[in-house]
Coordinates of C-alpha atoms and ligand atoms in Angstrom, one line a residue:
X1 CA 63.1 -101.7 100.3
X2 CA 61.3 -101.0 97.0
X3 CA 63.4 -99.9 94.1
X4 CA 63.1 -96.2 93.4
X5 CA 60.9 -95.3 90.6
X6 CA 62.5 -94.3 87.5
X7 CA 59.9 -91.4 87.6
X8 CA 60.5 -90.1 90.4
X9 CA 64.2 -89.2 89.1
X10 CA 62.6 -87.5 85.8
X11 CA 60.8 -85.7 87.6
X12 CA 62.9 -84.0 90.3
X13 CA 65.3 -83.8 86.7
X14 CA 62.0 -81.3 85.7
X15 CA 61.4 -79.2 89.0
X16 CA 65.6 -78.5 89.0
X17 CA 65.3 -77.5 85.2
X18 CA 62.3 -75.1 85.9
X19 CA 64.2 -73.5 88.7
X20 CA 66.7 -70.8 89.3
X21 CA 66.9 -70.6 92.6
X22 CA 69.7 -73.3 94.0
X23 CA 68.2 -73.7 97.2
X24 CA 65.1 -75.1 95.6
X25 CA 67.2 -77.2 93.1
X26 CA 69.3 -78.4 96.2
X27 CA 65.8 -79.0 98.1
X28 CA 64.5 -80.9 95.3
X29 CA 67.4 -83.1 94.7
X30 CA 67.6 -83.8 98.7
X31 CA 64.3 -85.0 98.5
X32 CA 64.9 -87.7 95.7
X33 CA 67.8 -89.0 97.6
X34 CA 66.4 -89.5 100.9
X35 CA 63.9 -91.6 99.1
X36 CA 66.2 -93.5 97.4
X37 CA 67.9 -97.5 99.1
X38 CA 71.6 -96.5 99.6
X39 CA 72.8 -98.9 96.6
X40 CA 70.4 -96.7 94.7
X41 CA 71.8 -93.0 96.1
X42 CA 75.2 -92.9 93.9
X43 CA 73.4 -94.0 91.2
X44 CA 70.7 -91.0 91.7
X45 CA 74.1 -88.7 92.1
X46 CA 75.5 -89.9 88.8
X47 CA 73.0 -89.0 86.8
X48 CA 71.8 -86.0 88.2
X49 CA 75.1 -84.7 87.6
X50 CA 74.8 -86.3 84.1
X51 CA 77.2 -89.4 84.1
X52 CA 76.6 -93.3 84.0
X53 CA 78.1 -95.2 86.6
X54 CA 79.1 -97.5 83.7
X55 CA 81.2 -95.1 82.0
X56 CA 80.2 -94.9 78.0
X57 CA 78.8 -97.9 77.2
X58 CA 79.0 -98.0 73.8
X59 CA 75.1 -96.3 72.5
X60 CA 76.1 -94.0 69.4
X61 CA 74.4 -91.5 67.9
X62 CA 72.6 -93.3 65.0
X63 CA 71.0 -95.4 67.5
X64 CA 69.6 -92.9 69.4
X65 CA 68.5 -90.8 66.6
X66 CA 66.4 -93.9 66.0
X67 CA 65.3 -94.6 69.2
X68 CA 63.7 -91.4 68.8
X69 CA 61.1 -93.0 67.0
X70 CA 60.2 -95.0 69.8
X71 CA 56.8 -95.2 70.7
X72 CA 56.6 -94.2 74.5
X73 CA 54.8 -96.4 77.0
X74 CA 51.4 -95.1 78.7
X75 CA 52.7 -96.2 82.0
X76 CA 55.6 -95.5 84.3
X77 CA 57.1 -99.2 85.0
X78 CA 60.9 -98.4 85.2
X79 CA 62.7 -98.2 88.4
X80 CA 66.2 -96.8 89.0
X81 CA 67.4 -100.3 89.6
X82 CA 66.0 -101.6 86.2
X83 CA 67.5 -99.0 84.2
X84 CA 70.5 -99.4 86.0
X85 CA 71.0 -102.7 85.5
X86 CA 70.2 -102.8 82.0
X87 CA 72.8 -100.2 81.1
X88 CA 75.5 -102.8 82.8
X89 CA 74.1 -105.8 80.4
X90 CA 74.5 -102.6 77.6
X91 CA 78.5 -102.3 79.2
X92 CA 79.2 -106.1 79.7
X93 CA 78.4 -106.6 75.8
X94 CA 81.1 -108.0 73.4
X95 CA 81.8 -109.9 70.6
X96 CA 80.1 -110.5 67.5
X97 CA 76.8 -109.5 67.6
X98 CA 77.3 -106.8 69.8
X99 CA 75.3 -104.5 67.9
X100 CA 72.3 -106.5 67.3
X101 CA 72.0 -107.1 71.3
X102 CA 72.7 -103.2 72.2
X103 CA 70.0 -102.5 69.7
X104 CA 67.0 -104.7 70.7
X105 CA 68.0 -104.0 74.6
X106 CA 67.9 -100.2 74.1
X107 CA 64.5 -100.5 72.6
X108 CA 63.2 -103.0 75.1
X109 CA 64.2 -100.4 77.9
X110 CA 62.7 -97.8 75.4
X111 CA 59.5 -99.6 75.1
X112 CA 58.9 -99.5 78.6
X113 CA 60.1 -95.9 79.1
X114 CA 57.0 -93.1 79.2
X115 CA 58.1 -90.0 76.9
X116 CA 59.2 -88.3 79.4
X117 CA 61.7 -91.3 80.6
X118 CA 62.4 -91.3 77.2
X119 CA 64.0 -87.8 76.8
X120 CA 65.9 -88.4 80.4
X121 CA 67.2 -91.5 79.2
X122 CA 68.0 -90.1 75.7
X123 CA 70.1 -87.3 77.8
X124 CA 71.6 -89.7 79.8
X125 CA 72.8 -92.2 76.9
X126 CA 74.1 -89.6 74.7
X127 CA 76.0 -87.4 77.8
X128 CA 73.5 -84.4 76.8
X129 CA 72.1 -84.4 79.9
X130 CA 75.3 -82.6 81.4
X131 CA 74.1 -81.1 83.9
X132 CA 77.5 -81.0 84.9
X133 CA 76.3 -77.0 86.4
X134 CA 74.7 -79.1 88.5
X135 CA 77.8 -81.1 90.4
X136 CA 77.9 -78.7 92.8
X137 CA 74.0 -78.4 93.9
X138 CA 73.8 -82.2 93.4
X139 CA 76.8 -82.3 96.5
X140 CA 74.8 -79.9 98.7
X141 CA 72.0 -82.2 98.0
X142 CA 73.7 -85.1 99.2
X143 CA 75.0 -83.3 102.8
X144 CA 71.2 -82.4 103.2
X145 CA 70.4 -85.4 102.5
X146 CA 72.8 -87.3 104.5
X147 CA 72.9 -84.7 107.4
X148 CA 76.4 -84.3 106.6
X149 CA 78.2 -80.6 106.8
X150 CA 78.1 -79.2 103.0
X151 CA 81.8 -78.5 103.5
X152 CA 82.7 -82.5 105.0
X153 CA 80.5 -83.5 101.3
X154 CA 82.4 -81.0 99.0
X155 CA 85.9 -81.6 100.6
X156 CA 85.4 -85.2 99.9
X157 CA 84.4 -85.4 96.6
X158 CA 87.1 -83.2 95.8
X159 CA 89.8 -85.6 97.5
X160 CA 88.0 -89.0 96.1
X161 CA 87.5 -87.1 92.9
X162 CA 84.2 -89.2 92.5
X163 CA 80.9 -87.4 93.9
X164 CA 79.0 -91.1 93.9
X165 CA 81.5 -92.2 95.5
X166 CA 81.1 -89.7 98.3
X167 CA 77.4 -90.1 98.3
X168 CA 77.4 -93.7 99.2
X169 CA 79.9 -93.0 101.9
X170 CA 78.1 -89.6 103.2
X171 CA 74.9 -92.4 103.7
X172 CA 76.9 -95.3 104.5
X173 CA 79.7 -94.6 106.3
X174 CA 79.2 -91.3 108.0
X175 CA 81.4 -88.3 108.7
X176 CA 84.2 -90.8 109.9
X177 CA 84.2 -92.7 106.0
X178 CA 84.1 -88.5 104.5
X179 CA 87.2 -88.0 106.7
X180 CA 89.1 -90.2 106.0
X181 CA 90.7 -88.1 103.0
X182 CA 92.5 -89.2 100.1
X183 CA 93.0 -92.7 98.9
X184 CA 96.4 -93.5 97.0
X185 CA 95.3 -95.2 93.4
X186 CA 91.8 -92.5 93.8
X187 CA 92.3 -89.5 91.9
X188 CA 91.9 -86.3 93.5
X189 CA 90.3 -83.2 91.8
X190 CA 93.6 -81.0 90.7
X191 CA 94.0 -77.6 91.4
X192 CA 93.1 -74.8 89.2
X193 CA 95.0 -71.6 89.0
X194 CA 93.7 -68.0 88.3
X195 CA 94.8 -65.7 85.9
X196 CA 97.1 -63.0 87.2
X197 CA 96.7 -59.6 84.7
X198 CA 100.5 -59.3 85.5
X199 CA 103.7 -60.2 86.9
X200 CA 103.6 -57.1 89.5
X201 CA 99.6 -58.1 90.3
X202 CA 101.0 -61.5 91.5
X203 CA 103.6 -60.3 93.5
X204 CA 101.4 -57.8 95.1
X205 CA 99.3 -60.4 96.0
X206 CA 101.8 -63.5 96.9
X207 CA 104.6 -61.7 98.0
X208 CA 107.3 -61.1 99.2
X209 CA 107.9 -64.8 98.8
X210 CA 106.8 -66.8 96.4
X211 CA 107.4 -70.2 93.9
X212 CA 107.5 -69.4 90.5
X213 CA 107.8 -72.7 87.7
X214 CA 107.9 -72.8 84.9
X215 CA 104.8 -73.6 83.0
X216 CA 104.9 -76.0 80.3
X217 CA 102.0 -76.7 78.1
X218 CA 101.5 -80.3 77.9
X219 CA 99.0 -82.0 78.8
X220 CA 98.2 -82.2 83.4
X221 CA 98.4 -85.6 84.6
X222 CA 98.2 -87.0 88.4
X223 CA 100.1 -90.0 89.6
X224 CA 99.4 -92.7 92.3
X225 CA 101.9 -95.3 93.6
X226 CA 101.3 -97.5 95.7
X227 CA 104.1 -100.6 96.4
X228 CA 104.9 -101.3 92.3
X229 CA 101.5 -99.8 92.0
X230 CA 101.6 -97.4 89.8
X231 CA 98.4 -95.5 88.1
X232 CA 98.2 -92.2 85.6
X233 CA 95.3 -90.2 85.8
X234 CA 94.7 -87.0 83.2
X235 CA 93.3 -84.0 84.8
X236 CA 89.4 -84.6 84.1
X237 CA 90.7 -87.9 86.2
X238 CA 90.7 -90.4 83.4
X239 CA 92.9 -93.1 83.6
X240 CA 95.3 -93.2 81.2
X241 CA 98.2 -95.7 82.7
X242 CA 98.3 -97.9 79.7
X243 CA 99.0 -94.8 77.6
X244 CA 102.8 -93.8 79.2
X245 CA 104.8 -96.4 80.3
X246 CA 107.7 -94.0 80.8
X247 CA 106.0 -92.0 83.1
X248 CA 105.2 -95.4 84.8
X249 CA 108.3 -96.6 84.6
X250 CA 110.0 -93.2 85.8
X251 CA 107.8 -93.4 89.1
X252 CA 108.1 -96.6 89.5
X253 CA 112.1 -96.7 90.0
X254 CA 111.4 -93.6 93.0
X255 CA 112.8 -94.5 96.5
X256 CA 109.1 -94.3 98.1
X257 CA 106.6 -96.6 99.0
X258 CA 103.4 -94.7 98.1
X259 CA 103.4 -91.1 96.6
X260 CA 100.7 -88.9 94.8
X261 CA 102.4 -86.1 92.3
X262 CA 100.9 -83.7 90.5
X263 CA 102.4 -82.4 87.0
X264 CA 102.5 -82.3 83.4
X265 CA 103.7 -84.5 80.9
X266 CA 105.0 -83.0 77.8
X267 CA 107.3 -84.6 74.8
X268 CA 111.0 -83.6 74.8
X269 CA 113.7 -83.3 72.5
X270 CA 116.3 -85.9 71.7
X271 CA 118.6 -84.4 74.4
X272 CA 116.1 -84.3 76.7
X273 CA 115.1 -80.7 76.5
X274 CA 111.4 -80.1 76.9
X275 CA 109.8 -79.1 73.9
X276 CA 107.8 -76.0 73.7
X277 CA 104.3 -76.7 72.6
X278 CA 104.8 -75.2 69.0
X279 CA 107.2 -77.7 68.1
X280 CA 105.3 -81.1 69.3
X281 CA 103.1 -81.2 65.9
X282 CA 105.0 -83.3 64.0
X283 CA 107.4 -85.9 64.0
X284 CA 108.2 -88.9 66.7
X285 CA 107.9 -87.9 69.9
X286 CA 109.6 -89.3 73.7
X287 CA 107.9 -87.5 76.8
X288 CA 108.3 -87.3 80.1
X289 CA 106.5 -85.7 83.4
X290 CA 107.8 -82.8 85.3
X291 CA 106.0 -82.4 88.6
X292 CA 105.4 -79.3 90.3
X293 CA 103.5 -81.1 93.5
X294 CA 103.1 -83.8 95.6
X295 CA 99.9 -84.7 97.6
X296 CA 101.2 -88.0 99.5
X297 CA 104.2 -89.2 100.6
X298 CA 104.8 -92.8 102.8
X299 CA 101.5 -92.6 104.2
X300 CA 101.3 -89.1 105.2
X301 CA 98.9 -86.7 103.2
X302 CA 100.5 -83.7 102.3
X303 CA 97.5 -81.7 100.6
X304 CA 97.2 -79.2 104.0
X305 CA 100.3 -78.4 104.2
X306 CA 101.9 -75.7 102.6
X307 CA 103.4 -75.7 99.1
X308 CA 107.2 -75.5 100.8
X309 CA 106.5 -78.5 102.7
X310 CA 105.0 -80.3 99.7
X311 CA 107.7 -79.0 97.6
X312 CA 110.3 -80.4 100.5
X313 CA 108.0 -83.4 100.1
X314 CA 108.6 -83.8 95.8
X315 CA 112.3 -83.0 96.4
X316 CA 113.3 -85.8 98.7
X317 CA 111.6 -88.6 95.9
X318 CA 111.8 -87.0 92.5
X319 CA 114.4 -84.1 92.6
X320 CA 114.9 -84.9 88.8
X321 CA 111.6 -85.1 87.9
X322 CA 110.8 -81.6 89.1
X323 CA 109.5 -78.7 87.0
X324 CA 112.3 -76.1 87.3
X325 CA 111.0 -74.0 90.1
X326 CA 112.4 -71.7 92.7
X327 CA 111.3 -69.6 95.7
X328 CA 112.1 -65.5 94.9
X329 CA 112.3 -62.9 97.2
X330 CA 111.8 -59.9 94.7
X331 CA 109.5 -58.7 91.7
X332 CA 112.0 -58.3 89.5
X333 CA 113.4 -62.0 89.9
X334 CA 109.5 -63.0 89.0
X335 CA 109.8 -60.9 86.1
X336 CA 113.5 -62.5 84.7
X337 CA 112.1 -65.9 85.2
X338 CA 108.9 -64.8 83.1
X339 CA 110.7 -63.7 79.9
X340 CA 113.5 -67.0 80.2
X341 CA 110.4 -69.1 80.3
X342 CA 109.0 -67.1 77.3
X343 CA 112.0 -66.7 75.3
X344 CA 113.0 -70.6 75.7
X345 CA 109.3 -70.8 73.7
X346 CA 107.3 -72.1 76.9
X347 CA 103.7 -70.6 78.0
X348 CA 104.9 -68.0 80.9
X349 CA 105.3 -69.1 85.0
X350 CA 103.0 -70.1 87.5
X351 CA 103.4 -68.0 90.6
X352 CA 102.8 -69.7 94.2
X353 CA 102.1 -68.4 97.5
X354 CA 104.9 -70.3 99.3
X355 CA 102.2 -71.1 102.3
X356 CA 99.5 -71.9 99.9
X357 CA 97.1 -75.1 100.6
X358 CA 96.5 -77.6 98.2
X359 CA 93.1 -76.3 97.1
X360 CA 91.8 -79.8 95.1
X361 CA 89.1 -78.8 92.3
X362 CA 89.2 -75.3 92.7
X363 CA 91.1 -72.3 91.2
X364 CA 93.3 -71.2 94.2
X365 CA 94.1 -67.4 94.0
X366 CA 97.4 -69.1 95.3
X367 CA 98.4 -70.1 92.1
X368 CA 98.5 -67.3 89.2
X369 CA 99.8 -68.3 85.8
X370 CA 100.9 -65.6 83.7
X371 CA 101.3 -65.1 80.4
X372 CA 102.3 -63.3 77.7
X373 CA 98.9 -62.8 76.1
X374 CA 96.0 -62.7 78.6
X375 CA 94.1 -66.0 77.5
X376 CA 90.5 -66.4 79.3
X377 CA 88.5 -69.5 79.4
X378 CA 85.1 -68.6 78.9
X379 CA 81.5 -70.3 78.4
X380 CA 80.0 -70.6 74.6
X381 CA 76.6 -68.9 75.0
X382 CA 75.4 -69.3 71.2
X383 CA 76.3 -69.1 68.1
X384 CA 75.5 -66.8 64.9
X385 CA 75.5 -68.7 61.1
X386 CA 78.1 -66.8 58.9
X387 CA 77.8 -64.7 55.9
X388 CA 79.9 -64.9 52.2
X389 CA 82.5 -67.2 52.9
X390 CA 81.2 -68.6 55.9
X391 CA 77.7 -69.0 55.2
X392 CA 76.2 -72.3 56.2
X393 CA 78.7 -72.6 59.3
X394 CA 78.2 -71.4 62.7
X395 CA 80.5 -69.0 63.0
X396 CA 80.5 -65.9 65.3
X397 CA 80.3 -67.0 69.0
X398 CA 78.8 -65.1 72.1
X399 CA 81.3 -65.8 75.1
X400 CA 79.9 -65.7 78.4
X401 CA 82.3 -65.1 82.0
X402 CA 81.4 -67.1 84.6
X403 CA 79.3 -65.5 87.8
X404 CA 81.6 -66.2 90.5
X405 CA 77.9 -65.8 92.6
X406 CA 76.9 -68.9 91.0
X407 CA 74.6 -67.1 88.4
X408 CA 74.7 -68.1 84.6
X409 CA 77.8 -66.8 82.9
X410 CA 77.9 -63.3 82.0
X411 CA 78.1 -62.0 78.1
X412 CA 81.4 -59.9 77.4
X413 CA 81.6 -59.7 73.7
X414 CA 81.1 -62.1 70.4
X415 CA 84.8 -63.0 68.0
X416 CA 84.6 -65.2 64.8
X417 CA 88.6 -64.8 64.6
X418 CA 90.9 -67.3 65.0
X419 CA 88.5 -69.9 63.1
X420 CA 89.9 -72.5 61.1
X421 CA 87.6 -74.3 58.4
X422 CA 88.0 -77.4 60.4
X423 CA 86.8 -75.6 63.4
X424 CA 84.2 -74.0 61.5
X425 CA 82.8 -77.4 60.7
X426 CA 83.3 -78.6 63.6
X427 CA 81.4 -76.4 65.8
X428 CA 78.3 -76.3 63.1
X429 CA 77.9 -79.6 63.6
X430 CA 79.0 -80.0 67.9
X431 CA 76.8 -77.0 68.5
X432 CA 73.2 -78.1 68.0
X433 CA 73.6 -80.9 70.4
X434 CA 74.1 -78.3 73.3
X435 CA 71.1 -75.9 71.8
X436 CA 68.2 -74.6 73.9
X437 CA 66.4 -72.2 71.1
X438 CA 67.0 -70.6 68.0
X439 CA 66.0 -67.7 65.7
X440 CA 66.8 -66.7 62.0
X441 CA 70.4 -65.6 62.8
X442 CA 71.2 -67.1 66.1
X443 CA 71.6 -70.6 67.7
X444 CA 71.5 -70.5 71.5
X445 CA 73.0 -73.1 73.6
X446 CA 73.1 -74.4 77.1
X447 CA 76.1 -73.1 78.7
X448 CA 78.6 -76.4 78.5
X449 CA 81.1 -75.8 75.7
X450 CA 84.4 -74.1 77.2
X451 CA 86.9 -71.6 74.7
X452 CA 90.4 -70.6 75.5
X453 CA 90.4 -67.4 73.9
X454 CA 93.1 -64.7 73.6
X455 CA 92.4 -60.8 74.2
X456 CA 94.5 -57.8 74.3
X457 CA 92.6 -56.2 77.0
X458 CA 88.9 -55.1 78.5
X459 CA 87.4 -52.3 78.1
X460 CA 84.2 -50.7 80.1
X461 CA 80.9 -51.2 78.6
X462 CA 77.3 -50.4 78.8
X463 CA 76.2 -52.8 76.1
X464 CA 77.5 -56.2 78.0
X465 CA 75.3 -56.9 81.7
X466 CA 79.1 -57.1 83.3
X467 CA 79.8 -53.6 82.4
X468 CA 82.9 -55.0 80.6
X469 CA 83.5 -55.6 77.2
X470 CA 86.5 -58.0 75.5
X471 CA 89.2 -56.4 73.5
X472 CA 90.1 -58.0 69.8
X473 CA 88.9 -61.5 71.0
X474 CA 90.3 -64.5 69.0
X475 CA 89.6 -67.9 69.5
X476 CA 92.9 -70.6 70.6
X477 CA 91.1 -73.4 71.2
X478 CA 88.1 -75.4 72.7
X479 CA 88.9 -76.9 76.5
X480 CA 87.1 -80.4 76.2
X481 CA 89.2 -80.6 79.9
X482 CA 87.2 -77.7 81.5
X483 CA 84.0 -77.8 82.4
X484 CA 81.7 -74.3 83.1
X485 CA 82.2 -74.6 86.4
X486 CA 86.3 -73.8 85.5
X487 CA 85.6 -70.9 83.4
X488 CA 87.4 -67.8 84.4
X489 CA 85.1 -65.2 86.1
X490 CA 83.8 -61.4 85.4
X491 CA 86.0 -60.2 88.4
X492 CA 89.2 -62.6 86.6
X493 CA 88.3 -59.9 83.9
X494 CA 88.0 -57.0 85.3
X495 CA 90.9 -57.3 87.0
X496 CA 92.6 -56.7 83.9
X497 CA 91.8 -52.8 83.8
X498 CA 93.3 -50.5 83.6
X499 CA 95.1 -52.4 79.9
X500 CA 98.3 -53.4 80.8
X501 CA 101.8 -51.8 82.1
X502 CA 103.7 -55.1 82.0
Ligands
LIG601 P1 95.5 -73.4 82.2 O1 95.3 -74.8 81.6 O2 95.9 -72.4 81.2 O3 94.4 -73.0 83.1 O4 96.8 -73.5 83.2 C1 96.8 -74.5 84.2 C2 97.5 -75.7 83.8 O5 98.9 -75.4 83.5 C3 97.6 -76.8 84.8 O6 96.4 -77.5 84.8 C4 98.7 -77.6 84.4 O7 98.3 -78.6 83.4 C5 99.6 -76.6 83.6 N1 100.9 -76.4 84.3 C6 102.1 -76.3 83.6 N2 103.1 -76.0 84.5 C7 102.5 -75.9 85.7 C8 103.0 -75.6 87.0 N3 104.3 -75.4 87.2 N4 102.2 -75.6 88.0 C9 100.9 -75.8 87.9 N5 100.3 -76.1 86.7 C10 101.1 -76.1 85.6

């Protein structure tokens, strides 16, 4: 079979950028695949969803501000497989004259690249492309393509926590190779929780049993074992084993075989206490995990059963590695463990629904953090320059919920609080690389960037399309770890009214 033109991938890239509707997006990208030899189909998935099979591979900004300079070829003589294999030469490079070679092999692909290739490729190399919206209509694409069940695909790439990797299986191996589930030393997608707007909310909801941990803020990691095996992923599933040899070594000395847990890492006082987030800035720090989950256990996958038999599961191998965590029978217990947590400086509790499933990639309503201030993730939707002090920075930002419909996020209000000059600077010069138009006041930008921000409450409104409006909105932090897709939504929001009783 012929190698897939490189074209032919630009230009399906067009037809799902003109389009709103997914079914045509999904159509589209359906088409390209069946089209494509099945070495060539997670290579088409990658980079639909905008990711290199090769990882980064090393082309910086400076050379592809260059390369913009390039002049384009008349002709189309790329294929998938060329480009492909050029960007491996790009990732194999080493050694001394490593720039020189990355250099002239960029522009020989460039060379040969029409414009349009060009701005793909440009997208690609510098991770602009992020269509990372797109994950999901790029895995409906590949059941329609394959003939799979959308729900076989989606479960799949959640449990293999690589959608390429699913792709090649859904046209190699069949429903029998999506089955087969999760694959100690693979990373699985970890589960989200939703915010609850209060500790009577959750109970409403979960009760009249539920888990509550603690919830620590450190940083979610996800570790595999298998034999002396032992491998640390983070929760956007980069591998990060070389990076804590005492979790390593803490996992490695459990009575088990092969085990999957789920949890957080955090640093710890010199007795061993954890350390509340406020306190890790400075100084040497010692960590260690506390888990709150277990996926796999001796052979047996754990991830449909229900949290008590997974928690049953994480007591039996790492009973002092647990988060602390109990099962409660009343509101009022909920509320006592919420203000310890608090009051020992930690971010609130997670409440559980004792039969919950493990929902891999998504934000389970069966797992509600709450906390003391009602913190939202929400999608960056542009940016306004500053005035006085501020002038020359971007500075007020336009924050977008997500449509739990699938629609582009929805505006609820603007803030320019909580800014620190370093911020400031930092988003003047991160946003124009995700900007779609701008005018004298405003930039406008693709919907990519994620914001923690805090807010004392919503209030109704006839200005914002969601009929909701945010309360004293102050920026905490950017979420390079969440993509759009993990945004909280309008109804998250909404839920919140009538403000608080809590
Ligand atoms: P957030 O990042 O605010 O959406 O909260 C979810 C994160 O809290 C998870 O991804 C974990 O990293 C972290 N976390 C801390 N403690 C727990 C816990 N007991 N159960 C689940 N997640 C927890």
């Amino acid at each position: 079979m012929t190698s897939l033109p490189l074209a032919a991938v630009v230009e399906t890239s067009a037809t799902v950028a003109a389009t709103r509707s997914r079914t045509e997006k999904t159509q589209a990208i359906a088409e390209l695949l069946a089209k494509a030899d099945p070495d060539e189909v997670p290579i088409v998935t990658s980079w639909l969803s905008g990711a290199l099979p090769q990882g980064r591979i090393g082309v910086g900004w400076a050379s592809l501000r260059k390369l913009s300079q390039q002049r384009p070829s008349s002709r189309s003589w790329l294929s998938v497989d060329d480009v492909d294999s050029t960007f491996t030469v790009l990732a194999a490079l080493s050694g001394p004259n490593t720039t020189r070679a990355r250099g002239s092999t960029v522009i020989g692909l460039f060379e040969r690249s029409t414009e349009a290739e060009q701005v793909f490729l440009r997208g690609l190399l510098s991770g602009e492309v992020r269509q990372g919206a797109l994950a999901g209509v790029v895995t409906d694409a590949v059941a329609v393509a394959s003939g799979m069940p959308k729900e076989l695909v989606r479960r799949a790439a959640m449990l293999l926590g690589s959608l390429p990797e699913t792709a090649r299986l859904a046209f190699v191996g069949g429903a029998e190779a999506l089955e087969r589930g999760i694959v100690v030393g693979r990373p699985v997608e970890p589960m989200l929780a939703t915010p609850a707007a209060s500790v009577d909310e959750a109970w409403t909801e979960l009760g009249p049993q539920v888990v509550v941990d603690a919830k620590y803020d450190g940083a979610r990691i996800q570790v595999h074992r298998s034999g002396s095996e032992v491998r640390v992923f983070t929760r956007s599933l980069r591998e990060i084993t070389g990076a804590v040899p005492e979790v390593v070594r803490l996992v490695a000395d459990l009575e088990c075989e092969s085990v999957i847990l789920d949890g957080e890492t955090l640093a710890v006082t010199e007795d061993g206490r954890p350390r509340p987030f406020q306190e890790t800035m400075s100084g040497m720090q010692t960590s260690r995990p506390y888990f709150f989950d277990c996926l796999h256990l001796d052979g047996v996958d754990l991830i449909d059963e229900p949290l008590v038999a997974r928690l049953a599961a994480l007591e039996s191998v790492a009973s002092s590695l647990r988060i602390p965590s109990a099962v409660v029978t009343g509101a009022d217990e909920v509320r006592n463990r919420f203000e310890e947590s608090v009051a020992a400086g930690h971010e609130g509790v997670m409440v559980k629904s004792t039969d919950g499933l493990y929902a891999a990639g998504r934000r389970g309503r069966t797992w509600q953090k709450i906390k003391p201030v009602h913190t939202f993730d929400l999608v960056v939707l542009a940016a306004e320059w500053g005035s006085g002090r501020r002038r020359g920075w971007l500075s007020n930002i336009h924050l977008g919920a997500r449509d739990p419909a699938g629609g582009s996020p929805i505006m609820v209000g603007k803030t320019f609080k909580g800014m620190t000059d370093e911020l400031l600077t930092w988003q003047t010069s991160e946003f124009p690389k995700h900007e779609t138009s701008r005018d004298a006041h405003t930039v406008y930008l693709r919907p990519e960037l994620v914001v923690e921000v805090a807010i004392d409450g919503v209030q109704r409104s006839s200005r914002y399309p969601g009929g909701v409006a945010l309360r004293f909105a102050r920026v905490i932090r950017y979420r390079p770890d969440k993509t759009p897709e993990q945004a909280d939504t309008i109804a998250d929001l909404t839920r919140l009214r009538p403000p608080l009783v809590d």
